[in-house]
PDB file of C-alpha atoms in Angstrom:
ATOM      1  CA  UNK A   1      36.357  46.441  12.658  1.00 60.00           C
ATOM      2  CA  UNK A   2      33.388  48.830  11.853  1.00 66.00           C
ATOM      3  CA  UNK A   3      29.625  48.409  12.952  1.00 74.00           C
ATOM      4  CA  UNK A   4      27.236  47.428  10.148  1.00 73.00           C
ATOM      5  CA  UNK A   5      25.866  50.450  10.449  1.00 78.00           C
ATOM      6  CA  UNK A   6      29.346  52.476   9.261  1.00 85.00           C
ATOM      7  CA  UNK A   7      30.154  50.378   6.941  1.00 86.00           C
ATOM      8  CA  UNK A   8      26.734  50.514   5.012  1.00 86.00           C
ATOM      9  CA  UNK A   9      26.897  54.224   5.931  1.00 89.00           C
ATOM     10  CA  UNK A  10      30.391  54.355   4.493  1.00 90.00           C
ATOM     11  CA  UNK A  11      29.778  52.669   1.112  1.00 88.00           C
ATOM     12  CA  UNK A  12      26.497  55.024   0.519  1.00 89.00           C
ATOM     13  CA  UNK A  13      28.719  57.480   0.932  1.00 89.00           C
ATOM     14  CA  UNK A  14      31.577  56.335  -1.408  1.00 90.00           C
ATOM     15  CA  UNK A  15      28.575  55.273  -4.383  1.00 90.00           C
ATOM     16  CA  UNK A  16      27.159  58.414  -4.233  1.00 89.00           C
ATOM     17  CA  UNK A  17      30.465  60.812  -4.606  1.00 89.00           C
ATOM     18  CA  UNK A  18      32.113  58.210  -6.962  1.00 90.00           C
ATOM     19  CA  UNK A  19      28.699  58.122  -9.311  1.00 80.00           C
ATOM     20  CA  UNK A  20      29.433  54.240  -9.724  1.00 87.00           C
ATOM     21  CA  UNK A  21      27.361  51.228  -8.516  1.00 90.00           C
ATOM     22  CA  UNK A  22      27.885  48.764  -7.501  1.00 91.00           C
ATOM     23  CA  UNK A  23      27.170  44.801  -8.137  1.00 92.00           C
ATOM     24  CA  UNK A  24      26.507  42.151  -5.630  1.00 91.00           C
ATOM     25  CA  UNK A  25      25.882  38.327  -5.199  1.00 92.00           C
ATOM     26  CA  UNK A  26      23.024  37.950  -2.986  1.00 89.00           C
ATOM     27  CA  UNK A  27      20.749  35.007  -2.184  1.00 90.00           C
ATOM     28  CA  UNK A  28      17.194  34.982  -2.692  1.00 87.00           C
ATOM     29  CA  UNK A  29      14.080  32.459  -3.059  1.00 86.00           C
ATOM     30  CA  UNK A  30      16.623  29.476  -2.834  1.00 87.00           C
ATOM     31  CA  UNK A  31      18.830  31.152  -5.612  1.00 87.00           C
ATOM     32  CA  UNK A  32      21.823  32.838  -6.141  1.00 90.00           C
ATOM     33  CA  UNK A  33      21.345  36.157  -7.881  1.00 90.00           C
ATOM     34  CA  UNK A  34      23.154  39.355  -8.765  1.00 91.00           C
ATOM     35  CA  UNK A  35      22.035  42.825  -7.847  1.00 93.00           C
ATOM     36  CA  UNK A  36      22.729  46.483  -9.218  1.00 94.00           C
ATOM     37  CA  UNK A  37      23.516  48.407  -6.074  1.00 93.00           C
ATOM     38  CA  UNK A  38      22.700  52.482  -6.171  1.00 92.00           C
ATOM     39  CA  UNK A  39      22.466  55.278  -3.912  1.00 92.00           C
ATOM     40  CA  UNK A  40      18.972  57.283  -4.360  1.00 90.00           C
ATOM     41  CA  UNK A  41      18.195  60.359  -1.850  1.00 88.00           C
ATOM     42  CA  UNK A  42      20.975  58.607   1.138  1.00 84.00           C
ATOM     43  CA  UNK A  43      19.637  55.073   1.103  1.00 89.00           C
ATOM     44  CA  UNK A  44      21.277  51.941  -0.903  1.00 92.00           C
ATOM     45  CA  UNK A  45      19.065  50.732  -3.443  1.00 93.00           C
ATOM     46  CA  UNK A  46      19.314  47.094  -4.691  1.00 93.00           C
ATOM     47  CA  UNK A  47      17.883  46.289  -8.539  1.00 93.00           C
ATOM     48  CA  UNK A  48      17.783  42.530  -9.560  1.00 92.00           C
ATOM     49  CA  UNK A  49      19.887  42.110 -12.386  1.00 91.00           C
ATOM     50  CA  UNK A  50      18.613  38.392 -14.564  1.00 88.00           C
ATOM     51  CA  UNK A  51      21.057  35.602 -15.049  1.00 85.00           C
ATOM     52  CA  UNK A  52      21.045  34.397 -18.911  1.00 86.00           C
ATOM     53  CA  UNK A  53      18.914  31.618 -18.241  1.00 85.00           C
ATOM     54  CA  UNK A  54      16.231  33.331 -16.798  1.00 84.00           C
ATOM     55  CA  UNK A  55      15.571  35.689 -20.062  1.00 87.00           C
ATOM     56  CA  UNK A  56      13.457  34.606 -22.867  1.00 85.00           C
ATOM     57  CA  UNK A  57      14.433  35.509 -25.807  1.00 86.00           C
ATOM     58  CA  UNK A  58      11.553  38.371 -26.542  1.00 85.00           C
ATOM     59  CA  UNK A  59      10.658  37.598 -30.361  1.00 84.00           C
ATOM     60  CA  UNK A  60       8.544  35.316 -28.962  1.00 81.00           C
ATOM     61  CA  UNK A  61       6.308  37.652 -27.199  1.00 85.00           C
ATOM     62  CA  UNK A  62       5.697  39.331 -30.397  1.00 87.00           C
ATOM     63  CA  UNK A  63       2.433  39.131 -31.987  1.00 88.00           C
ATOM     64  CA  UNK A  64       1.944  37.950 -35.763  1.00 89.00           C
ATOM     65  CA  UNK A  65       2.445  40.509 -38.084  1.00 89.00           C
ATOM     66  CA  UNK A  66      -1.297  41.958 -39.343  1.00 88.00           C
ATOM     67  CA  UNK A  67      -1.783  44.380 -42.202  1.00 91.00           C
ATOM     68  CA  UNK A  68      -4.330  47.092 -41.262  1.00 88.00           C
ATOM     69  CA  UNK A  69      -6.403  48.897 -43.735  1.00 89.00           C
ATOM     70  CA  UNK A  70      -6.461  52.452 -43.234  1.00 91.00           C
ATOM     71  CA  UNK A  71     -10.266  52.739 -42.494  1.00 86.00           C
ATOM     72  CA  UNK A  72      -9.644  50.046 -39.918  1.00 88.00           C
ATOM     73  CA  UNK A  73      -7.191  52.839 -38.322  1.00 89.00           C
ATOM     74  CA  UNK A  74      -9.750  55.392 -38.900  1.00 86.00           C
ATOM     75  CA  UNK A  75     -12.308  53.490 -36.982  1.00 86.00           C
ATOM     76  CA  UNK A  76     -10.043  53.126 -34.419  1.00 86.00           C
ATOM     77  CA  UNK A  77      -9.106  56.975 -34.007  1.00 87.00           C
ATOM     78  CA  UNK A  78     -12.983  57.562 -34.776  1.00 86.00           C
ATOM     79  CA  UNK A  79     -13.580  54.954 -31.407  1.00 85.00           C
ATOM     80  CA  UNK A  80     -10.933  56.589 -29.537  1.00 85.00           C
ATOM     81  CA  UNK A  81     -12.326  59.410 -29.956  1.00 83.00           C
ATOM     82  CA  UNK A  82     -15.900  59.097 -28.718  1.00 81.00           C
ATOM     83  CA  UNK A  83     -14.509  57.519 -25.864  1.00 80.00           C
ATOM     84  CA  UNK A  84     -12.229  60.770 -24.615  1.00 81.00           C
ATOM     85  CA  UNK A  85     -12.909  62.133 -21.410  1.00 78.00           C
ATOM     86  CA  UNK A  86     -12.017  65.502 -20.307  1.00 80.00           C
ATOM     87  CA  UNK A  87     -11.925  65.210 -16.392  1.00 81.00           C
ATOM     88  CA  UNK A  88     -11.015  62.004 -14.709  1.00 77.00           C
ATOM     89  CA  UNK A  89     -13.232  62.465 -11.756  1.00 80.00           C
ATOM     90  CA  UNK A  90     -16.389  60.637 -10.776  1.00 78.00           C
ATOM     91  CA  UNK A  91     -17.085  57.542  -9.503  1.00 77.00           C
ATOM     92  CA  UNK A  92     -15.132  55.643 -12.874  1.00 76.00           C
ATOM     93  CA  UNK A  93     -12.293  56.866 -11.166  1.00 81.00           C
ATOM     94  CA  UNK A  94     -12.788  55.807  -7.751  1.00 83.00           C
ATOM     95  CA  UNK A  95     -10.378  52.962  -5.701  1.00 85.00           C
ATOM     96  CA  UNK A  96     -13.369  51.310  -4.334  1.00 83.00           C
ATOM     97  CA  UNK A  97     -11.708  48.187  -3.859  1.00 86.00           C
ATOM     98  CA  UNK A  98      -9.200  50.073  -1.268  1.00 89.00           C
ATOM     99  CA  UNK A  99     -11.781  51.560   0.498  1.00 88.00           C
ATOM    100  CA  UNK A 100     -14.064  48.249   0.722  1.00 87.00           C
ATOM    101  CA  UNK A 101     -10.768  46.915   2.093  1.00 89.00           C
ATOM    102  CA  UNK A 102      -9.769  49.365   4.370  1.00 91.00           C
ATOM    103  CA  UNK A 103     -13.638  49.149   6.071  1.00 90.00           C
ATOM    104  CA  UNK A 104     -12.818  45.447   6.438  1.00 91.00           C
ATOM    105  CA  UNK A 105      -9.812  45.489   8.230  1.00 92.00           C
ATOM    106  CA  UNK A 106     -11.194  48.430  10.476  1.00 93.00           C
ATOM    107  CA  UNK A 107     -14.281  46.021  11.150  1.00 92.00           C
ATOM    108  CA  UNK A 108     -11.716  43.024  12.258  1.00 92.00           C
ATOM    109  CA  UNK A 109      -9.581  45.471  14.152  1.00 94.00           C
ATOM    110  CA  UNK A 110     -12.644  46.179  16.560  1.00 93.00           C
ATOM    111  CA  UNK A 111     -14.161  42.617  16.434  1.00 92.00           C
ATOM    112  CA  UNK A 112     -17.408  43.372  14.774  1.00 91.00           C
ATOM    113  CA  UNK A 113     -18.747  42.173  11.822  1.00 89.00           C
ATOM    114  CA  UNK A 114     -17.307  43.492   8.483  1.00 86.00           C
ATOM    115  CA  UNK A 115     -20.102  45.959   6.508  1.00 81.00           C
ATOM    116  CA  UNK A 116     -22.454  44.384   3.631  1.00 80.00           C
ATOM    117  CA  UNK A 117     -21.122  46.312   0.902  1.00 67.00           C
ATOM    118  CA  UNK A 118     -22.886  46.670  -1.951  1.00 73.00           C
ATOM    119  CA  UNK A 119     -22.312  45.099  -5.335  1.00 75.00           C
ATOM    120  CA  UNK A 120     -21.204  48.150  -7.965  1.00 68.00           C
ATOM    121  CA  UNK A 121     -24.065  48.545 -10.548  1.00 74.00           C
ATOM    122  CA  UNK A 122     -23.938  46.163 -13.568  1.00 74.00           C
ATOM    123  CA  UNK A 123     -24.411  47.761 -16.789  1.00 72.00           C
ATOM    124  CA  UNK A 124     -26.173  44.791 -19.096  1.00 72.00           C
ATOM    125  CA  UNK A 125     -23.988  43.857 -21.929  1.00 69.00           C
ATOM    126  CA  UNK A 126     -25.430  43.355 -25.677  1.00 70.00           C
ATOM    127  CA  UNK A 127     -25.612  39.721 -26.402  1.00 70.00           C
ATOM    128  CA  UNK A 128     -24.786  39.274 -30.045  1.00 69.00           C
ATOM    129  CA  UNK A 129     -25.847  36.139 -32.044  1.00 68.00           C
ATOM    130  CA  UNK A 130     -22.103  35.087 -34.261  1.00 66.00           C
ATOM    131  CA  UNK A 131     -24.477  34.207 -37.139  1.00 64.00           C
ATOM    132  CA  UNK A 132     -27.212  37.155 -37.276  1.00 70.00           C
ATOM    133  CA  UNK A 133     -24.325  39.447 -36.750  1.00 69.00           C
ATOM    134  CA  UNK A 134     -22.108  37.223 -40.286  1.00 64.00           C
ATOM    135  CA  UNK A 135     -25.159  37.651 -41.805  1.00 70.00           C
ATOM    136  CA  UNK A 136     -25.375  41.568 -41.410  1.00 76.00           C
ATOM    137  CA  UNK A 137     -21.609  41.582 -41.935  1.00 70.00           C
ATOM    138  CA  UNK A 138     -22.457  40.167 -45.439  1.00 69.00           C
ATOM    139  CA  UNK A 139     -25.445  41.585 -46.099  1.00 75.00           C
ATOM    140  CA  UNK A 140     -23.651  44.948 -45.660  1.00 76.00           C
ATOM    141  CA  UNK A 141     -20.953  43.681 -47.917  1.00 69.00           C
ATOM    142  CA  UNK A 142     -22.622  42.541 -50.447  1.00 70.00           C
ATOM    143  CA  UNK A 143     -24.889  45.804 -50.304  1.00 74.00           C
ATOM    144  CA  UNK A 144     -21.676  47.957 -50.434  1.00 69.00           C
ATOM    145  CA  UNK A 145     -20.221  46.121 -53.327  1.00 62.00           C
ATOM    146  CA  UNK A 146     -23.837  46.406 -55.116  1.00 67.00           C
ATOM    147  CA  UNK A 147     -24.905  42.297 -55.243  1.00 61.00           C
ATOM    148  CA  UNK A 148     -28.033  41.411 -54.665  1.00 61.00           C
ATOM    149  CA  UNK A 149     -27.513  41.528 -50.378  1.00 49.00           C
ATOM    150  CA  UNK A 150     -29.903  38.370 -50.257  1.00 57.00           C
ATOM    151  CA  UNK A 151     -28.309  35.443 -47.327  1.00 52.00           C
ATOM    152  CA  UNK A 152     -29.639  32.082 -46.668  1.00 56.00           C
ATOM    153  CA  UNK A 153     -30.669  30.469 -43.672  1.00 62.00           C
ATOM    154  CA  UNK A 154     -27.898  27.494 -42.791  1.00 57.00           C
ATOM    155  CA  UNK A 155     -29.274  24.331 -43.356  1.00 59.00           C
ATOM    156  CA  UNK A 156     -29.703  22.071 -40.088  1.00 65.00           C
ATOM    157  CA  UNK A 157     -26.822  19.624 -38.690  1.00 58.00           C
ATOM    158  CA  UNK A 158     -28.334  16.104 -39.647  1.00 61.00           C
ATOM    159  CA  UNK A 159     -27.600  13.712 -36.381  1.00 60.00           C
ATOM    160  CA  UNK A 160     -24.176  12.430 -36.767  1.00 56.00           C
ATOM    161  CA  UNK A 161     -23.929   8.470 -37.502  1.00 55.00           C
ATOM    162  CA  UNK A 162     -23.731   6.298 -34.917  1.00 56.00           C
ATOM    163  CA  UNK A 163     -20.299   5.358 -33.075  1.00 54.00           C
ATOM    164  CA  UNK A 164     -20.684   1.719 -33.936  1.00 53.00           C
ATOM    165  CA  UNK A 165     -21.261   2.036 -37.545  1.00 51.00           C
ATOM    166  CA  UNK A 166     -18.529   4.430 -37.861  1.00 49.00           C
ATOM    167  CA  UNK A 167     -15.812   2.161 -36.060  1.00 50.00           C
ATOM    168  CA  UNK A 168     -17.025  -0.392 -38.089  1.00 50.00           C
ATOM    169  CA  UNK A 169     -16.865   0.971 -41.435  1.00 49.00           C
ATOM    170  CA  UNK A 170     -12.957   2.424 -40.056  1.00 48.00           C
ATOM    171  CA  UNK A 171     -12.291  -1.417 -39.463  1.00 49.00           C
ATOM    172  CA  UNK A 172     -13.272  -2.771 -43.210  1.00 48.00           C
ATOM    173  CA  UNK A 173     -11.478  -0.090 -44.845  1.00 47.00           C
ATOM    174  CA  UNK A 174      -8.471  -0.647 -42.395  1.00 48.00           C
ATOM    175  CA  UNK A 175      -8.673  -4.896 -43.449  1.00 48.00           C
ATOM    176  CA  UNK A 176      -9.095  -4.121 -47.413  1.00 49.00           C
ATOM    177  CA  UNK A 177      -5.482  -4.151 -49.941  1.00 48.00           C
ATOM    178  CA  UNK A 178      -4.910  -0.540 -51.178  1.00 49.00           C
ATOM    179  CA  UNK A 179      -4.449  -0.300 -54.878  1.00 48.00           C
ATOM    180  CA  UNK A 180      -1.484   1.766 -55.872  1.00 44.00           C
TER     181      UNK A 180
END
């Protein structure tokens, strides 16, 4: 009988002339699964194939269907656009978190104490009001369709009733005859 070694050696061999693959049953995380195997540059490659049960049917990934204006697609390619970047170099396109990594595990490797490294620069984000920016929203649209662009303040919430006079008004109506 052949090594393990000859007979892997052997099928690579036989894949790779024949230009088939091959499938196999193979057990993994407490499961039975299939596997695709291939021969890529002398070495047997396996690819996880999916039972039926274990594929979702992918309509359901889709989003809902949205109809887009074409100014909303021109804002987009307008946004795209002053975003573009010609190089791809600087510190935006840095793997710091490798590095801060790797200067960890060199630390631990010679038993001292890892580096303080810094935290990256945060760039302050705008903070944006939802009603003061619906009330430029309409003002603008009102403006643009040539209304007066007056808005009103929102009135105040009033206090919401009490819990016991609510439950108790929800009990008389539940006790009184409907009328048909």
């Amino acid at each position: 009988m052949p090594s393990t070694g000859t007979t892997r050696k052997l099928l690579a061999k036989a894949l790779s002339r024949s230009a088939k693959v091959a499938v196999a049953k193979h057990a993994w995380s407490g499961r039975e699964r299939l596997g695709l195997l291939r021969v890529r540059e002398d070495v047997i490659v396996l690819h996880a194939m999916r039972w039926p049960d274990e594929i979702r049917d992918p309509s359901s990934l889709l989003p809902p269907p949205v109809e887009l204006s074409d100014d909303e697609i021109e804002g987009a390619l307008a946004l795209m656009d002053s975003m573009t970047r010609d190089d791809l170099e600087g510190d935006d396109f840095q793997d710091t978190y490798t590095e801060a990594l790797e200067q960890i595990l060199e630390a631990k490797r010679e038993h001292r104490e890892p580096p303080h490294l810094a935290e990256p620069e945060q760039r302050p984000g705008q903070i944006v009001d939802p009603m003061s920016a619906l009330t430029e929203s309409v003002q603008k649209a009102r403006a643009g369709r040539g209304e007066d662009a007056e808005v009103h303040e929102m009135p105040e919430k009033k206090e919401p009733a009490k819990k016991g006079t609510a439950k108790k008004a929800a009990k008389t109506s539940a006790r009184r005859p409907r009328s048909a």
